[in-house]
mmCIF file of C-alpha atoms in Angstrom:
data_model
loop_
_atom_site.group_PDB
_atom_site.id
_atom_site.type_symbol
_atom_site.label_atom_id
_atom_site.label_comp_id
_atom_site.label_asym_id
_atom_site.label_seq_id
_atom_site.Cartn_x
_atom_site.Cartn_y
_atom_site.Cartn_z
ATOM 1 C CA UNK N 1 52.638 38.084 110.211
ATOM 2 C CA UNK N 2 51.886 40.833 107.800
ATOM 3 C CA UNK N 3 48.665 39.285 106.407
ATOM 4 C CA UNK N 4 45.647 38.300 109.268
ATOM 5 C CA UNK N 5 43.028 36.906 109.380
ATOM 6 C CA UNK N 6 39.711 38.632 108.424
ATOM 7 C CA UNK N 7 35.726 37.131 108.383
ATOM 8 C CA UNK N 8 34.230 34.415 110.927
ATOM 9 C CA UNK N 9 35.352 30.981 111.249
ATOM 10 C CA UNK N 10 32.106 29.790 109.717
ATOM 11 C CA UNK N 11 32.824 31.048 106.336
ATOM 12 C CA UNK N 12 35.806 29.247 106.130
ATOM 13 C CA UNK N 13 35.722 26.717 102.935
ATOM 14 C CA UNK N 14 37.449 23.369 102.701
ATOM 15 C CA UNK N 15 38.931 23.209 98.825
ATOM 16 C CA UNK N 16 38.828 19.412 97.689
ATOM 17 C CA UNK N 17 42.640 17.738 97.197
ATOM 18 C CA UNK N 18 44.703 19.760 94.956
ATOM 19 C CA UNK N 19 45.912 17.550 91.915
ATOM 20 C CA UNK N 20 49.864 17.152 91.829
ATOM 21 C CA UNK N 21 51.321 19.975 90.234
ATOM 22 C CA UNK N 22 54.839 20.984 90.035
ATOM 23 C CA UNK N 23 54.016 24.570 88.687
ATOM 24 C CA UNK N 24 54.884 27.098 90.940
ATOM 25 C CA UNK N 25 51.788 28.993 92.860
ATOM 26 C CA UNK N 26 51.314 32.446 92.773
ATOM 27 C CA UNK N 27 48.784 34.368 95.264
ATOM 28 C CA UNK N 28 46.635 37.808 95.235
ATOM 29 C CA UNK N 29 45.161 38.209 98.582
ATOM 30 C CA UNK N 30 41.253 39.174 99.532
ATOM 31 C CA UNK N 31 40.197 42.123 101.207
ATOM 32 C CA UNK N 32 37.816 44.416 103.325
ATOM 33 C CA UNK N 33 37.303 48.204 102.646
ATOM 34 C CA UNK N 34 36.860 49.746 106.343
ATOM 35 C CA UNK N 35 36.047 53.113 105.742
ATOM 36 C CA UNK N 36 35.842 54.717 102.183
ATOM 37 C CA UNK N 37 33.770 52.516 100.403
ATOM 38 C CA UNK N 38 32.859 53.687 97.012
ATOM 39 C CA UNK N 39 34.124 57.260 97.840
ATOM 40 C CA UNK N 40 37.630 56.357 97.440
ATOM 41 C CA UNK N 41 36.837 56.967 93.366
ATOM 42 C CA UNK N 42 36.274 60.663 94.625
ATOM 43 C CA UNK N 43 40.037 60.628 95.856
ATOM 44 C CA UNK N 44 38.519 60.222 99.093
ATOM 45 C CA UNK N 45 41.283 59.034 102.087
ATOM 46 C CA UNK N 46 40.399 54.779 102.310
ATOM 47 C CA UNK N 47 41.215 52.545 104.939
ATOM 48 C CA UNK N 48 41.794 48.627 103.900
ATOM 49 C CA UNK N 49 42.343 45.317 104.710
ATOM 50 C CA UNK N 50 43.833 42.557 103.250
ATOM 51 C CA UNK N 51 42.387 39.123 104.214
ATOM 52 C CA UNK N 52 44.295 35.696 105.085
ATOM 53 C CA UNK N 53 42.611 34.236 102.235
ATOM 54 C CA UNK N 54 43.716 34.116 98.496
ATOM 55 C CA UNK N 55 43.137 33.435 95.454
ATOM 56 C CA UNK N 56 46.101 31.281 93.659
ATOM 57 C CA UNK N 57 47.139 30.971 90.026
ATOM 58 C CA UNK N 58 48.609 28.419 87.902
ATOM 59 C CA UNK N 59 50.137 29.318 84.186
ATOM 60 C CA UNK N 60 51.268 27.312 81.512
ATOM 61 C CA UNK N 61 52.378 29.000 78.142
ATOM 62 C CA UNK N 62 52.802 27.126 74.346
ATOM 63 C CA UNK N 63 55.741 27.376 72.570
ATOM 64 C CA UNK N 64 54.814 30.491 70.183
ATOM 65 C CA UNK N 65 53.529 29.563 66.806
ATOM 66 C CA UNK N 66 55.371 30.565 63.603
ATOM 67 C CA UNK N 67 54.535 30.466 59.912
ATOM 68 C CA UNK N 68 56.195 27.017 59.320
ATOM 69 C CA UNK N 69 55.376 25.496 62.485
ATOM 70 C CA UNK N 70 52.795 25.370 65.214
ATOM 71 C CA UNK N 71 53.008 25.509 68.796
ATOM 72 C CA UNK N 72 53.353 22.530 71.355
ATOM 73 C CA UNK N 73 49.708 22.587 71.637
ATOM 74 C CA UNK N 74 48.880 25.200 69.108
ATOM 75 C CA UNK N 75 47.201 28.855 70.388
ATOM 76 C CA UNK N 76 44.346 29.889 72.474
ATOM 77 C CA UNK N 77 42.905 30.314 75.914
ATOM 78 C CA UNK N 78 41.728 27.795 78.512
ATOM 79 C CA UNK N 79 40.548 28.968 82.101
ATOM 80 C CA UNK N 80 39.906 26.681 84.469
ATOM 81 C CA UNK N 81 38.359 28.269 87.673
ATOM 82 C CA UNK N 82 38.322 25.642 90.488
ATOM 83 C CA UNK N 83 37.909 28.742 93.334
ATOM 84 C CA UNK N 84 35.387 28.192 95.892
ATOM 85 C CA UNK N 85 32.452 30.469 95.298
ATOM 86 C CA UNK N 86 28.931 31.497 96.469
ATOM 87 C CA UNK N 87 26.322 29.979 93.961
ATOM 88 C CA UNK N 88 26.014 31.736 91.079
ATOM 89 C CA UNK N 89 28.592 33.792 91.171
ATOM 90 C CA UNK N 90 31.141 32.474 88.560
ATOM 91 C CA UNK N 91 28.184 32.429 86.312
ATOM 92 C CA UNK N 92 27.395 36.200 86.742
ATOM 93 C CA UNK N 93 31.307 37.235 86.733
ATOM 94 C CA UNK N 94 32.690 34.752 83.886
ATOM 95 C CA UNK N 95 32.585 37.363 81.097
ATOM 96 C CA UNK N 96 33.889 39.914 83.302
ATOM 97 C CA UNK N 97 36.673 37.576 84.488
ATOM 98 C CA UNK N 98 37.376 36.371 81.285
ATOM 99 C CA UNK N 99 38.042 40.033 80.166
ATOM 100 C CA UNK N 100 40.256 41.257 82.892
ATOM 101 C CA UNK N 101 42.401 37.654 81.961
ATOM 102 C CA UNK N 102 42.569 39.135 78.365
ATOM 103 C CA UNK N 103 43.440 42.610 79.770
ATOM 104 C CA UNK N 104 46.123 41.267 81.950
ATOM 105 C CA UNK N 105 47.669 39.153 79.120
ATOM 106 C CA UNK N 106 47.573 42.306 76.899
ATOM 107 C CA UNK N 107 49.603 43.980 79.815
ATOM 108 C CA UNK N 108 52.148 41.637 79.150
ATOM 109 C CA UNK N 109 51.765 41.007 75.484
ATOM 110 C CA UNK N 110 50.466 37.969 75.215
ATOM 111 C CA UNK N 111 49.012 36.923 72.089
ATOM 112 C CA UNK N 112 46.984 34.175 72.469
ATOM 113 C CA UNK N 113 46.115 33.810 68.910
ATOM 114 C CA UNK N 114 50.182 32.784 68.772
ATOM 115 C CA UNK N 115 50.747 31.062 71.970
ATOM 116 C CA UNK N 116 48.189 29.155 74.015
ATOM 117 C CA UNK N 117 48.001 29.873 77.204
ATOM 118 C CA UNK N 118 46.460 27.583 80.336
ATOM 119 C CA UNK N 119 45.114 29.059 83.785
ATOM 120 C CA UNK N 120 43.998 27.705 86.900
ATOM 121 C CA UNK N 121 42.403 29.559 89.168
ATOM 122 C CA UNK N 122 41.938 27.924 92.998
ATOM 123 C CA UNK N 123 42.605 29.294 96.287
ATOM 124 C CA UNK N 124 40.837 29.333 99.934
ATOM 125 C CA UNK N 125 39.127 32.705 99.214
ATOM 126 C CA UNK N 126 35.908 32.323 98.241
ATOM 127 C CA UNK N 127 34.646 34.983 95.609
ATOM 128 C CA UNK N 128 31.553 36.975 97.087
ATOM 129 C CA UNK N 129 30.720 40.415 96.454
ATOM 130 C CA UNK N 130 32.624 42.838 98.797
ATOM 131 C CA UNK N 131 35.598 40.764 99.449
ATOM 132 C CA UNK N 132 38.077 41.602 96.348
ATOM 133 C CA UNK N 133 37.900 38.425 94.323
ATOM 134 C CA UNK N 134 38.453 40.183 91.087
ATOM 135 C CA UNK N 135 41.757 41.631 92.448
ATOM 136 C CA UNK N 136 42.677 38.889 93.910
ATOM 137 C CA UNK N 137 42.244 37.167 90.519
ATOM 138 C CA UNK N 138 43.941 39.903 88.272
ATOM 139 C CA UNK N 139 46.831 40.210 90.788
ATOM 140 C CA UNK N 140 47.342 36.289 91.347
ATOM 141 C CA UNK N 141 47.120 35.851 87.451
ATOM 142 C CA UNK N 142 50.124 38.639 86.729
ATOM 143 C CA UNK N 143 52.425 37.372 88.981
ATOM 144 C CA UNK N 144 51.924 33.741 87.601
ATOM 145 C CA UNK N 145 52.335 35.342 83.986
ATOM 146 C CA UNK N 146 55.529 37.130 85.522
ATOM 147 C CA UNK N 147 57.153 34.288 86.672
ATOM 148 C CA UNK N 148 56.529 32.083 83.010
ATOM 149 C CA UNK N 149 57.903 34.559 81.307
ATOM 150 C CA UNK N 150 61.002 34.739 83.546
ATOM 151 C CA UNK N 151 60.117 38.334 83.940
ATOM 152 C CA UNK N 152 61.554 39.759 87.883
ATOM 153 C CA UNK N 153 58.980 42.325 88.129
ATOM 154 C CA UNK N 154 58.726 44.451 91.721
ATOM 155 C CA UNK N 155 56.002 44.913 93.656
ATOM 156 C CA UNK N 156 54.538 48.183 92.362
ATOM 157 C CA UNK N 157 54.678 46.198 89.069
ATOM 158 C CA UNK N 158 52.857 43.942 89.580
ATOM 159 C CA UNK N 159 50.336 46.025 91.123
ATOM 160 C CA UNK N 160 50.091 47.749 87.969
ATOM 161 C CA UNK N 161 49.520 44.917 86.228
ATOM 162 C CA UNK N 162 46.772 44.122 88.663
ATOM 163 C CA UNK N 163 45.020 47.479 88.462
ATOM 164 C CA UNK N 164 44.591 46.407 84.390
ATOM 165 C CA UNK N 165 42.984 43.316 85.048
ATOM 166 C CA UNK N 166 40.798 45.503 87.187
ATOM 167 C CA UNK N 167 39.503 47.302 84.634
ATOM 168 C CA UNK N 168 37.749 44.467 82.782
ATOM 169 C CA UNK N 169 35.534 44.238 85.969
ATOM 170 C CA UNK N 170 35.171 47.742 87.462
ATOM 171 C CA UNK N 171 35.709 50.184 83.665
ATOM 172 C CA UNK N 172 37.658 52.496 85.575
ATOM 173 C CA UNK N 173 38.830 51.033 89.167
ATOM 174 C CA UNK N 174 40.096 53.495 92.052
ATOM 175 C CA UNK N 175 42.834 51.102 92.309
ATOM 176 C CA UNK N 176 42.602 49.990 95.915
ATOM 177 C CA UNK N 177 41.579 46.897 96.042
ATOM 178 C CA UNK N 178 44.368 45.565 93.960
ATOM 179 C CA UNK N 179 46.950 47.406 95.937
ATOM 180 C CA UNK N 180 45.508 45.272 98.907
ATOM 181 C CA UNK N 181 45.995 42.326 96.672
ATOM 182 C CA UNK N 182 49.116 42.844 96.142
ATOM 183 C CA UNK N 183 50.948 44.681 99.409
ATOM 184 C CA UNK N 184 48.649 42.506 102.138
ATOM 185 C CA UNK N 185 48.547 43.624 105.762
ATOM 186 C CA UNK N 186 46.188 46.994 106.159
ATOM 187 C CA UNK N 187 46.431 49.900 104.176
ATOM 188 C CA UNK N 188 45.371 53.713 103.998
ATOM 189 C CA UNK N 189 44.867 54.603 100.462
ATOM 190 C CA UNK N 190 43.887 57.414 98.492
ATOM 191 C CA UNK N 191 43.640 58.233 94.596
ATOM 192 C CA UNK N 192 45.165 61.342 93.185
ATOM 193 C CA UNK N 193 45.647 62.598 89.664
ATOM 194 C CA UNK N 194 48.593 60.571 89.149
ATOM 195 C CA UNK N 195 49.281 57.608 91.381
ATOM 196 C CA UNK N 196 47.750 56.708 94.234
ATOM 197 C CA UNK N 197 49.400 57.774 97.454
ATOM 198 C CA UNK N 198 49.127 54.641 99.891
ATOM 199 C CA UNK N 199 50.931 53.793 103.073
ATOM 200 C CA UNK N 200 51.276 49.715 104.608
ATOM 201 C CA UNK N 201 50.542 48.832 108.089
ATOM 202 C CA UNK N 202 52.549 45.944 109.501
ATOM 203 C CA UNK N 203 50.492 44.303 112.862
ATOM 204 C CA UNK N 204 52.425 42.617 115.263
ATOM 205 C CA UNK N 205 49.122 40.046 115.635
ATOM 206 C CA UNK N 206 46.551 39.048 112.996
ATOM 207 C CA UNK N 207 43.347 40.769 113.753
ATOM 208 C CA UNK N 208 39.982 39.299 113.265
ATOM 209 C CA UNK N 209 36.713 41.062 111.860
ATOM 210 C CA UNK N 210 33.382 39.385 111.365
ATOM 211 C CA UNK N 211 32.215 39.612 107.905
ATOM 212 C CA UNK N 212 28.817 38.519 106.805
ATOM 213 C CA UNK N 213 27.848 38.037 103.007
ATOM 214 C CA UNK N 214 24.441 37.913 102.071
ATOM 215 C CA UNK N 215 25.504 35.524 98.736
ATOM 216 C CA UNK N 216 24.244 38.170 96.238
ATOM 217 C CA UNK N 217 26.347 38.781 93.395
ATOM 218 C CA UNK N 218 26.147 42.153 92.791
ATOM 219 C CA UNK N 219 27.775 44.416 90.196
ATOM 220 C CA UNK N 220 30.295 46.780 90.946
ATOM 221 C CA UNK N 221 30.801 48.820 87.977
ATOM 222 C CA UNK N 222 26.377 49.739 88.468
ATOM 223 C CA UNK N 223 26.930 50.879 92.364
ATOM 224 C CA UNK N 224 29.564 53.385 91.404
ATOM 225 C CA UNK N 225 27.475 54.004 88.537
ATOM 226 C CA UNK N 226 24.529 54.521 90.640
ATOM 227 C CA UNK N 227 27.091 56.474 93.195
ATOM 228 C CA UNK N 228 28.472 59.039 90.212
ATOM 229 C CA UNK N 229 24.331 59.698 89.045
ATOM 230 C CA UNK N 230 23.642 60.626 92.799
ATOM 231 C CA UNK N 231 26.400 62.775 93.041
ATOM 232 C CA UNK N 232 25.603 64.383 89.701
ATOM 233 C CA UNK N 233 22.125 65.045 91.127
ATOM 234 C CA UNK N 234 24.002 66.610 93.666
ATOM 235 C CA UNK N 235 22.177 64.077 96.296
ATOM 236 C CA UNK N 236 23.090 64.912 99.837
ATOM 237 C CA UNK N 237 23.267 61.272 100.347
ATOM 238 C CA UNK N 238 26.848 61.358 98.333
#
């Protein structure tokens, strides 16, 4: 398979009974950074992995409202986020989350104060720091978006899409943890002036890693914050 498994069995979580639904699913998957951490902003070489787990997304669009008549069910946005999470954490990421959803839907302009738009988030990958959830989120969400528009978009499109989405979490995101999102399997990945330059691994067996969360929700855009005042200091630590 080109996506494996990644994290210990114990941290596996059991989503209650999906609702019927005849909307088609779209997925963005997790992942692990294995070397590069952080760094990778400095268009330092990255090694990733993209996790079994996903996040999935569900989209349903109004009919766009005009001057003499509203919409089927008139404009605006409604999120509902039934992922699987580690206390606290949609909480502490909801106005992040809810910015990256407005950034993606600007990517594909969406106007929601024309057409109403309704998103479901679910999945088997629970969001904890570390493991790509916002990715996973802003990549799930554009191909959903894609495919209600009737839009065919490639890969590397919706990657960009992704890497938008990204920005309402991270300001200004190195871009590899939505290219894991998107591409699965494991990656090398590094940031250049332009695009990134990344290459896909295909393993003939899924591999498994232990991965241990400690359940804090942590910031990312501060630790690269904290990681570009170091360097500025000219800390030997960075």
């Amino acid at each position: 398979k080109r996506h494996f498994d990644v994290g210990h069995a114990d941290e596996q979580v059991i989503m209650e009974e999906k609702k019927p639904s005849t909307k088609k699913i779209h997925k963005g998957f997790g992942k692990l950074i294995l070397f590069g951490e952080h760094f990778v902003v400095y268009k330092v070489p990255a090694l990733v992995a993209a996790v079994k787990a996903s996040t999935t997304c569900e989209v349903s669009l109004s009919a766009k409202t005009t001057e003499a008549e509203d919409g089927a069910w008139s404009c605006g946005l409604i999120v509902e986020d039934d992922r699987p999470a580690v206390p606290g954490y949609k909480r502490k990421k909801r106005d992040e989350m809810l910015q990256a959803t407005n950034l993606v839907l600007k990517h594909f302009k969406i106007d929601t104060n024309k057409q109403a738009v309704k998103i479901r988030l679910a999945g088997d990958l629970c969001p904890v720091s570390g493991i790509g959830a916002s990715a996973s989120n802003a990549v799930s969400l554009s191909r959903a978006l894609a495919d209600a528009l009737g839009m065919k978009l490639t890969e590397e499109e919706i990657n960009r899409a992704g890497y938008e989405g990204e920005k309402g979490y991270h300001g200004t995101p190195s871009g590899i943890d939505n290219t894991a999102a998107t591409y699965g399997g494991v990656l090398s990945f590094c940031r250049t002036d332009k695009d990134p330059i990344f290459k896909v691994k295909k393993l003939p067996t899924p591999c498994r890693i232990v991965y241990a969360s400690t359940g804090i929700t942590s910031s990312t855009t501060k630790v690269v914050g904290d990681v570009r005042a170091k360097k500025g200091k000219g800390s030997k630590m960075v």
